[in-house]
CSV table of C-alpha atoms in Angstrom, one decimal:
chain,number,residue,atom,x,y,z
A,481,MET,CA,-4.2,92.7,-15.2
A,482,ARG,CA,-7.6,91.4,-16.2
A,483,ARG,CA,-9.0,88.6,-18.3
A,484,ILE,CA,-11.2,89.0,-21.3
A,485,GLU,CA,-13.0,86.5,-23.5
A,486,LEU,CA,-13.3,86.6,-27.3
A,487,ASP,CA,-14.7,84.4,-30.0
A,488,PRO,CA,-12.1,81.8,-31.2
A,489,ARG,CA,-10.6,82.5,-34.6
A,490,PRO,CA,-12.0,80.5,-37.5
A,491,ASP,CA,-9.7,77.5,-38.2
A,492,TRP,CA,-7.6,78.3,-35.1
A,493,GLU,CA,-6.4,74.7,-34.7
A,494,ARG,CA,-4.7,74.8,-38.1
A,495,THR,CA,-3.4,78.3,-37.5
A,496,ILE,CA,-1.6,77.4,-34.3
A,497,LYS,CA,0.0,74.3,-35.9
A,498,GLN,CA,1.3,76.5,-38.7
A,499,SER,CA,3.0,78.7,-36.0
A,500,GLY,CA,4.8,75.6,-34.6
A,501,LEU,CA,2.5,74.7,-31.8
A,502,ILE,CA,1.9,71.0,-32.6
A,503,TYR,CA,1.2,69.7,-29.0
A,504,SER,CA,-2.0,71.5,-28.0
A,505,HIS,CA,-4.3,68.5,-28.0
A,506,SER,CA,-4.0,65.9,-25.3
A,507,VAL,CA,-6.2,63.3,-23.5
A,508,ARG,CA,-6.5,62.8,-19.8
A,509,ASP,CA,-6.2,59.4,-18.2
A,510,ASP,CA,-10.1,59.3,-18.0
A,511,GLY,CA,-10.3,59.8,-21.8
A,512,THR,CA,-11.3,63.5,-21.5
A,513,GLU,CA,-9.9,65.6,-24.4
A,514,VAL,CA,-8.0,68.8,-23.4
A,515,GLU,CA,-6.8,71.7,-25.5
A,516,TYR,CA,-3.7,73.5,-24.2
A,517,TRP,CA,-4.1,76.6,-26.4
A,518,ASN,CA,-7.0,78.8,-25.4
A,519,ASP,CA,-7.9,80.9,-28.4
A,520,GLY,CA,-10.9,82.5,-26.9
A,521,ALA,CA,-9.4,84.5,-24.0
A,522,ALA,CA,-6.6,86.9,-23.3
A,523,TYR,CA,-4.9,88.5,-20.2
A,524,VAL,CA,-4.7,92.3,-20.6
A,525,PHE,CA,-1.9,94.4,-19.0
A,526,THR,CA,-1.3,98.1,-18.8
A,527,LEU,CA,2.2,99.3,-20.0
A,528,PRO,CA,3.2,100.6,-16.5
A,529,GLU,CA,2.2,97.2,-15.1
A,530,VAL,CA,4.4,95.4,-17.6
A,531,GLU,CA,7.3,97.7,-16.9
A,532,GLN,CA,7.0,97.0,-13.1
A,533,LEU,CA,6.8,93.2,-13.7
A,534,GLU,CA,9.9,93.4,-15.9
A,535,LYS,CA,11.7,95.3,-13.1
A,536,GLN,CA,10.7,92.7,-10.6
A,537,THR,CA,11.7,89.8,-12.9
A,538,GLU,CA,15.2,91.3,-13.4
A,539,GLU,CA,15.6,91.9,-9.7
A,540,LEU,CA,14.7,88.3,-9.0
A,541,HIS,CA,17.2,87.1,-11.5
A,542,ARG,CA,20.0,89.2,-9.9
A,543,MET,CA,19.0,87.8,-6.5
A,544,SER,CA,19.0,84.2,-8.0
A,545,ARG,CA,22.5,84.7,-9.3
A,546,GLU,CA,23.6,85.7,-5.8
A,547,ALA,CA,21.7,82.7,-4.4
A,548,ALA,CA,23.5,80.4,-6.8
A,549,ARG,CA,26.8,81.5,-5.3
A,550,TYR,CA,25.4,80.8,-1.8
A,551,LEU,CA,24.3,77.3,-2.9
A,552,ALA,CA,27.8,76.7,-4.5
A,553,SER,CA,29.3,77.3,-1.0
A,554,GLY,CA,27.7,74.1,0.2
A,555,GLU,CA,25.5,75.7,2.8
A,556,LEU,CA,22.6,73.5,1.8
A,557,GLY,CA,24.7,70.4,1.0
A,558,HIS,CA,24.9,68.9,-2.4
A,559,LEU,CA,21.3,69.8,-3.4
A,560,GLY,CA,20.4,66.1,-4.0
A,561,LEU,CA,23.2,65.8,-6.6
A,562,ASP,CA,26.1,63.5,-6.7
A,563,PRO,CA,29.1,65.3,-5.1
A,564,LYS,CA,31.1,65.2,-8.4
A,565,ALA,CA,28.1,66.7,-10.2
A,566,PHE,CA,27.9,69.4,-7.6
A,567,GLU,CA,31.6,70.2,-8.1
A,568,LEU,CA,31.0,70.5,-11.9
A,569,ALA,CA,28.2,73.0,-11.2
A,570,GLN,CA,30.6,74.9,-8.8
A,571,TRP,CA,33.3,75.0,-11.5
A,572,SER,CA,30.9,76.1,-14.2
A,573,LEU,CA,29.7,79.0,-12.0
A,574,GLU,CA,33.3,80.0,-11.2
A,575,GLN,CA,34.0,80.1,-15.0
A,576,ASP,CA,30.8,82.2,-15.5
A,577,GLU,CA,29.9,80.0,-18.5
A,578,PRO,CA,27.5,81.8,-20.8
A,579,ASP,CA,23.8,80.9,-20.8
A,580,VAL,CA,20.8,81.5,-23.2
A,581,TYR,CA,17.5,81.8,-21.4
A,582,ALA,CA,15.3,81.0,-18.4
A,583,ARG,CA,11.7,81.4,-17.1
A,584,PHE,CA,10.4,82.5,-13.8
A,585,ASP,CA,7.0,81.2,-12.7
A,586,LEU,CA,5.2,84.0,-10.9
A,587,ALA,CA,1.9,84.3,-9.1
A,588,TYR,CA,0.3,87.7,-9.8
A,589,ALA,CA,-3.1,89.0,-8.9
A,590,GLY,CA,-3.1,92.2,-11.0
A,591,ASP,CA,-4.3,94.3,-8.1
A,592,GLY,CA,-1.2,96.3,-7.4
A,593,SER,CA,0.4,93.7,-5.1
A,594,PRO,CA,3.9,92.4,-6.0
A,595,ALA,CA,4.3,89.2,-8.0
A,596,LYS,CA,5.4,86.2,-5.9
A,597,MET,CA,8.1,83.8,-7.2
A,598,LEU,CA,7.0,80.2,-7.3
A,599,GLU,CA,10.1,78.8,-8.9
A,600,TYR,CA,12.8,79.3,-11.6
A,601,ASN,CA,12.9,77.1,-14.7
A,602,ALA,CA,16.5,77.9,-15.7
A,603,ASP,CA,17.8,74.7,-17.1
A,604,THR,CA,15.2,73.3,-19.5
A,605,PRO,CA,12.4,75.9,-19.8
A,606,THR,CA,9.7,75.0,-22.3
A,607,GLY,CA,6.6,76.8,-23.4
A,608,LEU,CA,8.7,78.9,-25.7
A,609,ILE,CA,7.0,78.5,-29.1
A,610,GLU,CA,3.6,79.6,-27.7
A,611,ALA,CA,5.1,82.5,-25.8
A,612,SER,CA,7.3,83.8,-28.6
A,613,VAL,CA,5.5,82.9,-31.8
A,614,THR,CA,2.0,81.5,-31.5
A,615,GLN,CA,0.6,84.3,-29.3
A,616,TRP,CA,2.3,86.9,-31.5
A,617,PHE,CA,0.5,85.7,-34.6
A,618,TRP,CA,-2.7,85.5,-32.6
A,619,LEU,CA,-2.4,89.2,-31.9
A,620,GLN,CA,-1.7,90.0,-35.6
A,621,ASP,CA,-4.9,88.2,-36.6
A,622,ARG,CA,-6.9,90.0,-33.9
A,623,LEU,CA,-5.6,93.3,-35.1
A,624,LYS,CA,-6.5,92.5,-38.7
A,625,THR,CA,-10.1,91.7,-37.7
A,626,GLY,CA,-10.5,94.6,-35.4
A,627,ALA,CA,-11.1,92.4,-32.4
A,628,VAL,CA,-8.6,94.5,-30.5
A,629,ALA,CA,-7.8,98.2,-30.8
A,630,ALA,CA,-5.2,99.1,-33.5
A,631,ASP,CA,-2.7,100.3,-31.0
A,632,THR,CA,-2.8,97.1,-28.9
A,633,ASP,CA,0.7,95.7,-28.2
A,634,GLN,CA,2.0,92.5,-26.5
A,635,TRP,CA,4.5,91.8,-23.8
A,636,ASN,CA,6.7,89.8,-26.1
A,637,GLY,CA,10.2,90.5,-27.4
A,638,LEU,CA,11.5,87.0,-27.1
A,639,HIS,CA,12.3,86.2,-30.7
A,640,GLU,CA,14.5,89.2,-31.3
A,641,ALA,CA,16.2,88.9,-27.9
A,642,LEU,CA,17.0,85.2,-28.5
A,643,VAL,CA,18.4,85.8,-32.0
A,644,GLU,CA,20.6,88.6,-30.6
A,645,ARG,CA,21.8,86.3,-27.8
A,646,TRP,CA,22.7,83.5,-30.2
A,647,ARG,CA,24.5,86.1,-32.4
A,648,VAL,CA,26.6,87.2,-29.4
A,649,LEU,CA,27.4,83.6,-28.5
A,650,LEU,CA,28.4,82.9,-32.1
A,651,HIS,CA,30.9,85.7,-32.2
A,652,ARG,CA,32.3,84.5,-28.8
A,653,SER,CA,32.6,80.9,-30.2
A,654,LEU,CA,34.4,82.2,-33.3
A,655,SER,CA,36.8,84.3,-31.3
A,656,GLU,CA,37.6,81.4,-29.0
A,657,GLY,CA,38.4,79.2,-32.1
A,658,GLU,CA,35.5,76.9,-31.5
A,659,GLY,CA,33.8,77.4,-34.8
A,660,GLY,CA,30.3,78.3,-35.8
A,661,ARG,CA,28.4,75.0,-35.7
A,662,LEU,CA,25.8,74.4,-33.1
A,663,PHE,CA,24.3,71.0,-32.2
A,664,VAL,CA,20.8,71.1,-30.9
A,665,ALA,CA,19.7,68.1,-28.9
A,666,HIS,CA,16.6,66.6,-27.3
A,667,SER,CA,15.5,63.3,-25.9
A,668,ASP,CA,13.3,60.9,-27.9
A,669,ALA,CA,11.5,60.1,-24.6
A,670,ASP,CA,9.3,63.1,-25.3
A,671,ILE,CA,6.1,61.6,-26.6
A,672,TYR,CA,4.2,64.9,-27.1
A,673,GLY,CA,6.5,66.7,-29.4
A,674,GLU,CA,7.1,69.7,-27.1
A,675,ASP,CA,10.8,69.1,-26.6
A,676,TRP,CA,11.3,68.5,-30.3
A,677,ASP,CA,9.4,71.6,-31.2
A,678,THR,CA,11.4,73.7,-28.7
A,679,VAL,CA,14.8,72.6,-30.1
A,680,ALA,CA,13.5,73.0,-33.7
A,681,TYR,CA,12.7,76.6,-32.9
A,682,MET,CA,16.1,77.1,-31.2
A,683,ARG,CA,17.6,75.9,-34.4
A,684,ASP,CA,15.7,78.5,-36.4
A,685,LEU,CA,16.8,81.2,-33.9
A,686,ALA,CA,20.4,80.1,-34.1
A,687,GLY,CA,20.3,79.9,-37.9
A,688,GLU,CA,18.9,83.5,-38.1
A,689,ALA,CA,21.9,84.6,-35.9
A,690,GLY,CA,24.3,83.0,-38.3
A,691,TRP,CA,25.1,79.6,-36.8
A,692,GLU,CA,25.4,76.4,-38.8
A,693,HIS,CA,23.1,74.1,-36.9
A,694,THR,CA,22.5,70.4,-36.6
A,695,GLY,CA,19.8,68.5,-34.8
A,696,ILE,CA,20.6,65.4,-32.8
A,697,GLU,CA,18.9,63.1,-30.3
A,698,MET,CA,20.6,62.8,-26.9
A,699,LYS,CA,21.0,59.0,-27.5
A,700,ASP,CA,22.9,59.6,-30.7
A,701,ILE,CA,25.7,61.8,-29.1
A,702,GLY,CA,28.8,59.7,-29.5
A,703,TRP,CA,32.1,59.4,-27.7
A,704,HIS,CA,35.3,59.1,-29.8
A,705,HIS,CA,37.7,57.1,-27.7
A,706,GLY,CA,40.8,58.1,-29.6
A,707,ALA,CA,40.2,61.8,-29.5
A,708,ARG,CA,38.3,61.7,-26.3
A,709,GLN,CA,35.6,64.0,-27.6
A,710,PHE,CA,31.9,64.0,-28.0
A,711,VAL,CA,30.9,63.6,-31.6
A,712,GLY,CA,27.8,63.7,-33.8
A,713,VAL,CA,26.5,61.0,-36.2
A,714,PRO,CA,28.8,60.2,-39.2
A,715,GLU,CA,28.3,62.5,-42.2
A,716,PRO,CA,30.0,62.8,-45.6
A,717,TRP,CA,33.6,64.1,-45.4
A,718,GLY,CA,33.8,67.8,-45.9
A,719,SER,CA,30.0,68.3,-45.8
A,720,SER,CA,30.1,70.8,-43.0
A,721,ARG,CA,31.9,74.0,-42.1
A,722,SER,CA,32.7,72.4,-38.7
A,723,ILE,CA,36.2,73.3,-37.7
A,724,ALA,CA,36.8,69.9,-36.0
A,725,ALA,CA,36.1,66.6,-37.7
A,726,LEU,CA,37.5,63.1,-37.3
A,727,PRO,CA,37.7,60.3,-39.9
A,728,GLY,CA,34.7,58.1,-39.9
A,729,ASP,CA,34.6,54.4,-39.8
A,730,GLU,CA,33.5,54.2,-43.4
A,731,PRO,CA,35.6,55.7,-46.3
A,732,GLY,CA,34.5,59.3,-47.2
A,733,THR,CA,32.8,59.9,-43.8
A,734,GLN,CA,33.6,62.0,-40.8
A,735,TYR,CA,32.6,62.4,-37.2
A,736,PRO,CA,31.9,66.0,-36.5
A,737,VAL,CA,33.3,67.0,-33.1
A,738,ILE,CA,30.7,68.7,-30.8
A,739,ARG,CA,32.1,72.1,-29.6
A,740,ASN,CA,28.8,73.9,-29.1
A,741,ILE,CA,25.6,72.2,-28.1
A,742,PHE,CA,22.2,73.3,-26.9
A,743,LYS,CA,20.6,70.4,-25.0
A,744,LEU,CA,17.0,70.4,-23.8
A,745,TYR,CA,17.8,67.7,-21.2
A,746,PRO,CA,18.0,68.2,-17.4
A,747,TRP,CA,21.5,68.4,-16.0
A,748,GLU,CA,20.4,66.2,-13.0
A,749,ASP,CA,19.7,63.4,-15.5
A,750,LEU,CA,22.8,64.1,-17.5
A,751,VAL,CA,25.1,63.6,-14.5
A,752,SER,CA,23.0,60.9,-12.8
A,753,GLY,CA,25.4,58.1,-13.5
A,754,GLU,CA,22.7,56.2,-15.4
A,755,ASP,CA,23.4,57.1,-19.0
A,756,ARG,CA,26.0,54.8,-20.6
A,757,VAL,CA,27.8,55.9,-23.8
A,758,VAL,CA,29.6,52.6,-24.5
A,759,GLY,CA,30.1,49.8,-22.1
A,760,ASP,CA,31.4,51.2,-18.8
A,761,GLN,CA,31.8,54.7,-20.2
A,762,GLU,CA,29.2,56.9,-18.4
A,763,PHE,CA,28.0,60.1,-20.1
A,764,GLY,CA,28.0,62.4,-17.0
A,765,ALA,CA,31.3,61.0,-15.7
A,766,LEU,CA,33.0,61.9,-19.0
A,767,LEU,CA,31.6,65.5,-18.7
A,768,ILE,CA,32.7,65.8,-15.1
A,769,ALA,CA,36.2,64.4,-15.6
A,770,GLY,CA,36.8,66.5,-18.8
A,771,ARG,CA,35.3,69.8,-17.7
A,772,GLY,CA,36.5,72.6,-19.8
A,773,LEU,CA,37.6,70.3,-22.6
A,774,PHE,CA,34.3,69.9,-24.5
A,775,GLY,CA,33.4,73.4,-25.7
A,776,ARG,CA,30.2,75.1,-24.7
A,777,TRP,CA,27.1,73.3,-23.4
A,778,TYR,CA,23.9,75.4,-23.2
A,779,GLU,CA,22.4,75.7,-20.7
A,780,PRO,CA,25.7,75.5,-18.7
A,781,ALA,CA,26.2,73.2,-15.7
A,782,TRP,CA,25.8,76.1,-13.2
A,783,LYS,CA,22.1,76.1,-14.1
A,784,MET,CA,21.9,73.1,-11.7
A,785,PHE,CA,21.8,75.7,-8.9
A,786,LEU,CA,19.0,77.8,-10.4
A,787,SER,CA,16.7,74.9,-11.5
A,788,ASN,CA,16.9,73.2,-8.1
A,789,LYS,CA,14.0,74.0,-5.7
A,790,LEU,CA,16.5,74.6,-2.9
A,791,LEU,CA,17.1,77.9,-4.7
A,792,LEU,CA,13.9,79.0,-3.0
A,793,VAL,CA,15.4,78.3,0.5
A,794,ALA,CA,18.7,80.1,-0.4
A,795,LEU,CA,16.7,83.2,-1.6
A,796,TRP,CA,14.7,83.4,1.6
A,797,ARG,CA,17.8,83.1,3.7
A,798,LEU,CA,19.6,85.8,1.8
A,799,PHE,CA,16.6,88.1,1.3
A,800,PRO,CA,14.1,87.4,4.1
A,801,GLY,CA,10.9,89.3,3.8
A,802,HIS,CA,11.5,90.4,0.2
A,803,PRO,CA,8.1,91.3,-1.3
A,804,ASN,CA,8.6,89.0,-4.3
A,805,LEU,CA,9.6,85.9,-2.3
A,806,LEU,CA,7.7,83.4,-0.3
A,807,PRO,CA,9.1,81.8,2.9
A,808,ALA,CA,10.8,78.5,2.1
A,809,TYR,CA,12.7,76.0,4.2
A,810,ALA,CA,14.7,72.8,3.8
A,811,ASP,CA,13.9,71.1,7.1
A,812,GLY,CA,10.1,71.2,7.4
A,813,PRO,CA,7.3,73.8,7.5
A,814,ASN,CA,8.8,75.8,10.4
A,815,GLY,CA,5.5,77.1,11.6
A,816,LEU,CA,3.8,77.5,8.2
A,817,ILE,CA,0.1,76.7,8.3
A,818,ASP,CA,-0.6,76.5,4.6
A,819,TYR,CA,2.4,75.3,2.6
A,820,VAL,CA,3.6,73.4,-0.5
A,821,VAL,CA,6.1,70.5,-0.4
A,822,LYS,CA,8.2,70.3,-3.5
A,823,PRO,CA,10.9,67.8,-4.6
A,824,VAL,CA,14.2,69.5,-5.4
A,825,PHE,CA,13.9,68.2,-8.9
A,826,GLY,CA,10.6,68.4,-10.7
A,827,ARG,CA,8.6,69.7,-13.6
A,828,GLU,CA,4.9,70.2,-14.6
A,829,GLY,CA,3.7,70.0,-11.0
A,830,ASP,CA,4.9,66.4,-10.5
A,831,GLY,CA,5.6,65.6,-6.8
A,832,ILE,CA,4.1,68.8,-5.5
A,833,HIS,CA,1.8,68.5,-2.5
A,834,VAL,CA,-0.3,71.4,-1.2
A,835,HIS,CA,-1.1,71.2,2.5
A,836,ARG,CA,-3.9,73.4,3.8
A,837,ALA,CA,-4.7,74.4,7.4
A,838,ASP,CA,-7.8,72.2,7.4
A,839,GLY,CA,-5.7,69.1,6.9
A,840,THR,CA,-6.4,68.6,3.2
A,841,VAL,CA,-3.6,67.7,0.9
A,842,THR,CA,-3.8,68.3,-2.9
A,843,SER,CA,-1.5,66.9,-5.6
A,844,ASN,CA,-1.7,66.0,-9.3
A,845,GLY,CA,-1.3,62.4,-8.4
A,846,LYS,CA,2.1,62.0,-10.0
A,847,GLU,CA,5.6,61.8,-8.5
A,848,TYR,CA,8.6,63.2,-10.4
A,849,ARG,CA,10.8,60.5,-11.8
A,850,ARG,CA,13.9,61.5,-10.0
A,851,GLU,CA,14.4,62.1,-6.3
A,852,GLY,CA,17.3,64.0,-4.8
A,853,ALA,CA,20.1,61.7,-3.5
A,854,GLY,CA,19.0,62.3,0.1
A,855,ARG,CA,15.2,62.7,-0.7
A,856,GLU,CA,15.6,66.4,-0.2
A,857,ARG,CA,12.4,68.5,-0.1
A,858,VAL,CA,11.5,72.2,0.1
A,859,TRP,CA,8.6,73.6,2.2
A,860,GLN,CA,7.3,76.8,0.7
A,861,GLN,CA,4.5,79.0,1.9
A,862,TYR,CA,1.3,78.4,0.0
A,863,HIS,CA,0.2,81.4,-2.0
A,864,GLU,CA,-3.3,81.3,-3.4
A,865,LEU,CA,-3.4,81.9,-7.1
A,866,PRO,CA,-5.9,84.4,-8.2
A,867,ASP,CA,-9.1,83.2,-9.8
A,868,PHE,CA,-10.1,85.1,-13.0
A,869,ARG,CA,-13.4,83.4,-13.4
A,870,GLY,CA,-14.7,83.0,-17.0
A,871,SER,CA,-17.7,81.5,-18.8
A,872,ARG,CA,-16.4,78.0,-18.1
A,873,GLY,CA,-15.4,78.4,-14.5
A,874,SER,CA,-12.2,79.0,-12.6
A,875,ASN,CA,-9.0,80.2,-14.2
A,876,HIS,CA,-5.9,80.3,-12.0
A,877,PRO,CA,-3.0,81.9,-14.0
A,878,VAL,CA,0.7,81.6,-13.5
A,879,LEU,CA,3.0,84.1,-15.3
A,880,GLY,CA,6.0,82.6,-17.0
A,881,SER,CA,8.3,85.6,-17.2
A,882,TRP,CA,11.2,85.0,-19.6
A,883,VAL,CA,14.8,86.1,-19.1
A,884,VAL,CA,17.4,86.4,-21.9
A,885,ASN,CA,20.9,87.7,-21.1
A,886,GLU,CA,19.7,88.9,-17.6
A,887,GLU,CA,16.8,91.0,-19.0
A,888,ALA,CA,13.0,90.3,-19.0
A,889,TYR,CA,11.6,90.0,-22.6
A,890,GLY,CA,8.1,88.5,-22.4
A,891,VAL,CA,5.5,86.4,-20.7
A,892,GLY,CA,3.7,83.2,-21.3
A,893,ILE,CA,0.5,82.7,-19.2
A,894,ARG,CA,-0.8,79.3,-18.3
A,895,GLU,CA,-4.0,78.9,-16.4
A,896,SER,CA,-5.4,75.9,-14.6
A,897,ASP,CA,-8.7,74.9,-13.0
A,898,GLY,CA,-7.1,74.3,-9.6
A,899,PRO,CA,-4.1,75.3,-7.4
A,900,ILE,CA,-1.4,73.3,-9.3
A,901,THR,CA,-0.3,74.2,-12.8
A,902,ASP,CA,0.0,70.8,-14.4
A,903,TYR,CA,0.1,69.0,-17.8
A,904,TYR,CA,-3.5,70.0,-18.5
A,905,CYS,CA,-3.3,73.7,-18.0
A,906,ARG,CA,-4.2,76.2,-20.7
A,907,PHE,CA,-2.0,78.7,-22.4
A,908,VAL,CA,-3.7,82.1,-22.9
A,909,PRO,CA,-2.2,85.0,-24.9
A,910,ASN,CA,-1.5,88.4,-23.5
A,911,ILE,CA,-2.0,92.0,-24.8
A,912,ILE,CA,-1.0,95.4,-23.6
A,913,GLU,CA,-3.8,97.9,-23.8
A,914,ALA,CA,-3.0,101.5,-25.0
C-alpha cells in the first residue's frame, strides 16, 4: 500500500454531497474548519495485497464469533452491562439471530507485515456512505479524466453485498410470516447528519432488495399496551403492506406493528434503563422481558459482545500470539510498556488514552458518554500507526475493513494527524492498481 496525491476534482464539494456525503465539513472547538473528505489523495493497493487483507479480515471475524461465545460464558463478567442485558445478548447469540454488517479497524503498514486489529465496530458502524458510494463515484470521475489508468479498480463491493444481504433477510422474514416491511431508525441526537445519512442509505439498499421501508426516529418508536408490541407512528388505515397493524386512536388510522427494524443506536444505550417509553415503562426492560416476541432487530443483541472492547481481551486469551492481534488485558497493563487504555464502550476515539514509555499520555480530550457498570477498561498494546507523509504533513491511516454475511467486501480508509483516529480525521479513497 502506498499513498498518492492528485489535484482535487473541480466542484468536488458539490459532487460528494450529490453522492450522499453531507457531513464532510466541520469546525474544531478553536474555530478551525476541517474537511473530512480528502479529494486530493488516494491509497493504492495491489490485488494480491487486497486478497490477503480480505483473508485476514474473514479470519478475524471467525475468531471474533468464537470470542463472542467465550464472552457469553461469563468469563469476563457482564462486560459493563446490566446482568439482564447480558442475558439478552446470551440468548440472542444462542438463537444465532441474523445480522447485517460490521467494520474492523485495522492498522496496516503496507510493507508485507500483517494487519493488526485495533477494534471491531459491529453494532453501529458508520462511514458507510463514503466507503460504498462516494469513493466509487470518485473513481469513476478519475477514470473519465484519465487521472488513473483505465484498468484501475477499487476494493469496494459493499453496495451489491448489502443489497444481497437485505434480499436474503427479506425472504427469511416472509418465510417466517413476519412480512416485508422494514423500519429504519436513528437518534435525533445526531447533530452532524451522519446517522441520518447512514440509515437513509440503508433504506435505499433495503428498497433495492424488495423491502417496504419506513424511516423513524428512536424517540418515536411507540409501545402498544393492549397488544404489548412496539409500533410506529400512526398512519392512514390500509396505507401499507404491513402484515400487522392495530387500530389507531383516530378514526381511519392504524399503528403499524414493528416486526423488522434496523436501528443505528447502541445496544448498551438501548438496555441502559434510562429510556422511558411511557411513565414507568422502560424501553430496554420491555425488550429484555419480551425477547423473541418482537420480530427481528438489526443489528441483533448478540452484537453487544462484538462491539465491546473486552472482545480484544477474549481474543488474546483464545488466540495468544496471533499475528493479527495485539496483547490486551482487563486488569492492567501486565508488563506492557507502551499501551492504550480503552473504555469498554466508546466511539470516535473518546475515552482512549495512549501511554508511552517516556511517561507521556495522549488523548483526544473527550470521555465517552457512558462507562461500564463497573468502570471496566481494556489495556491493549500500543501499535504505532504508519505515517504516509504528504505535502501537508503526517497521515496516519486506519483501514476500516467491512464485513457482510461473514465475508470481507471493501475498505474505508481514515487518516489522522496523530495516533488517535478521532472526529477530525480525513477519509481517503482507495484504488487497486493493475
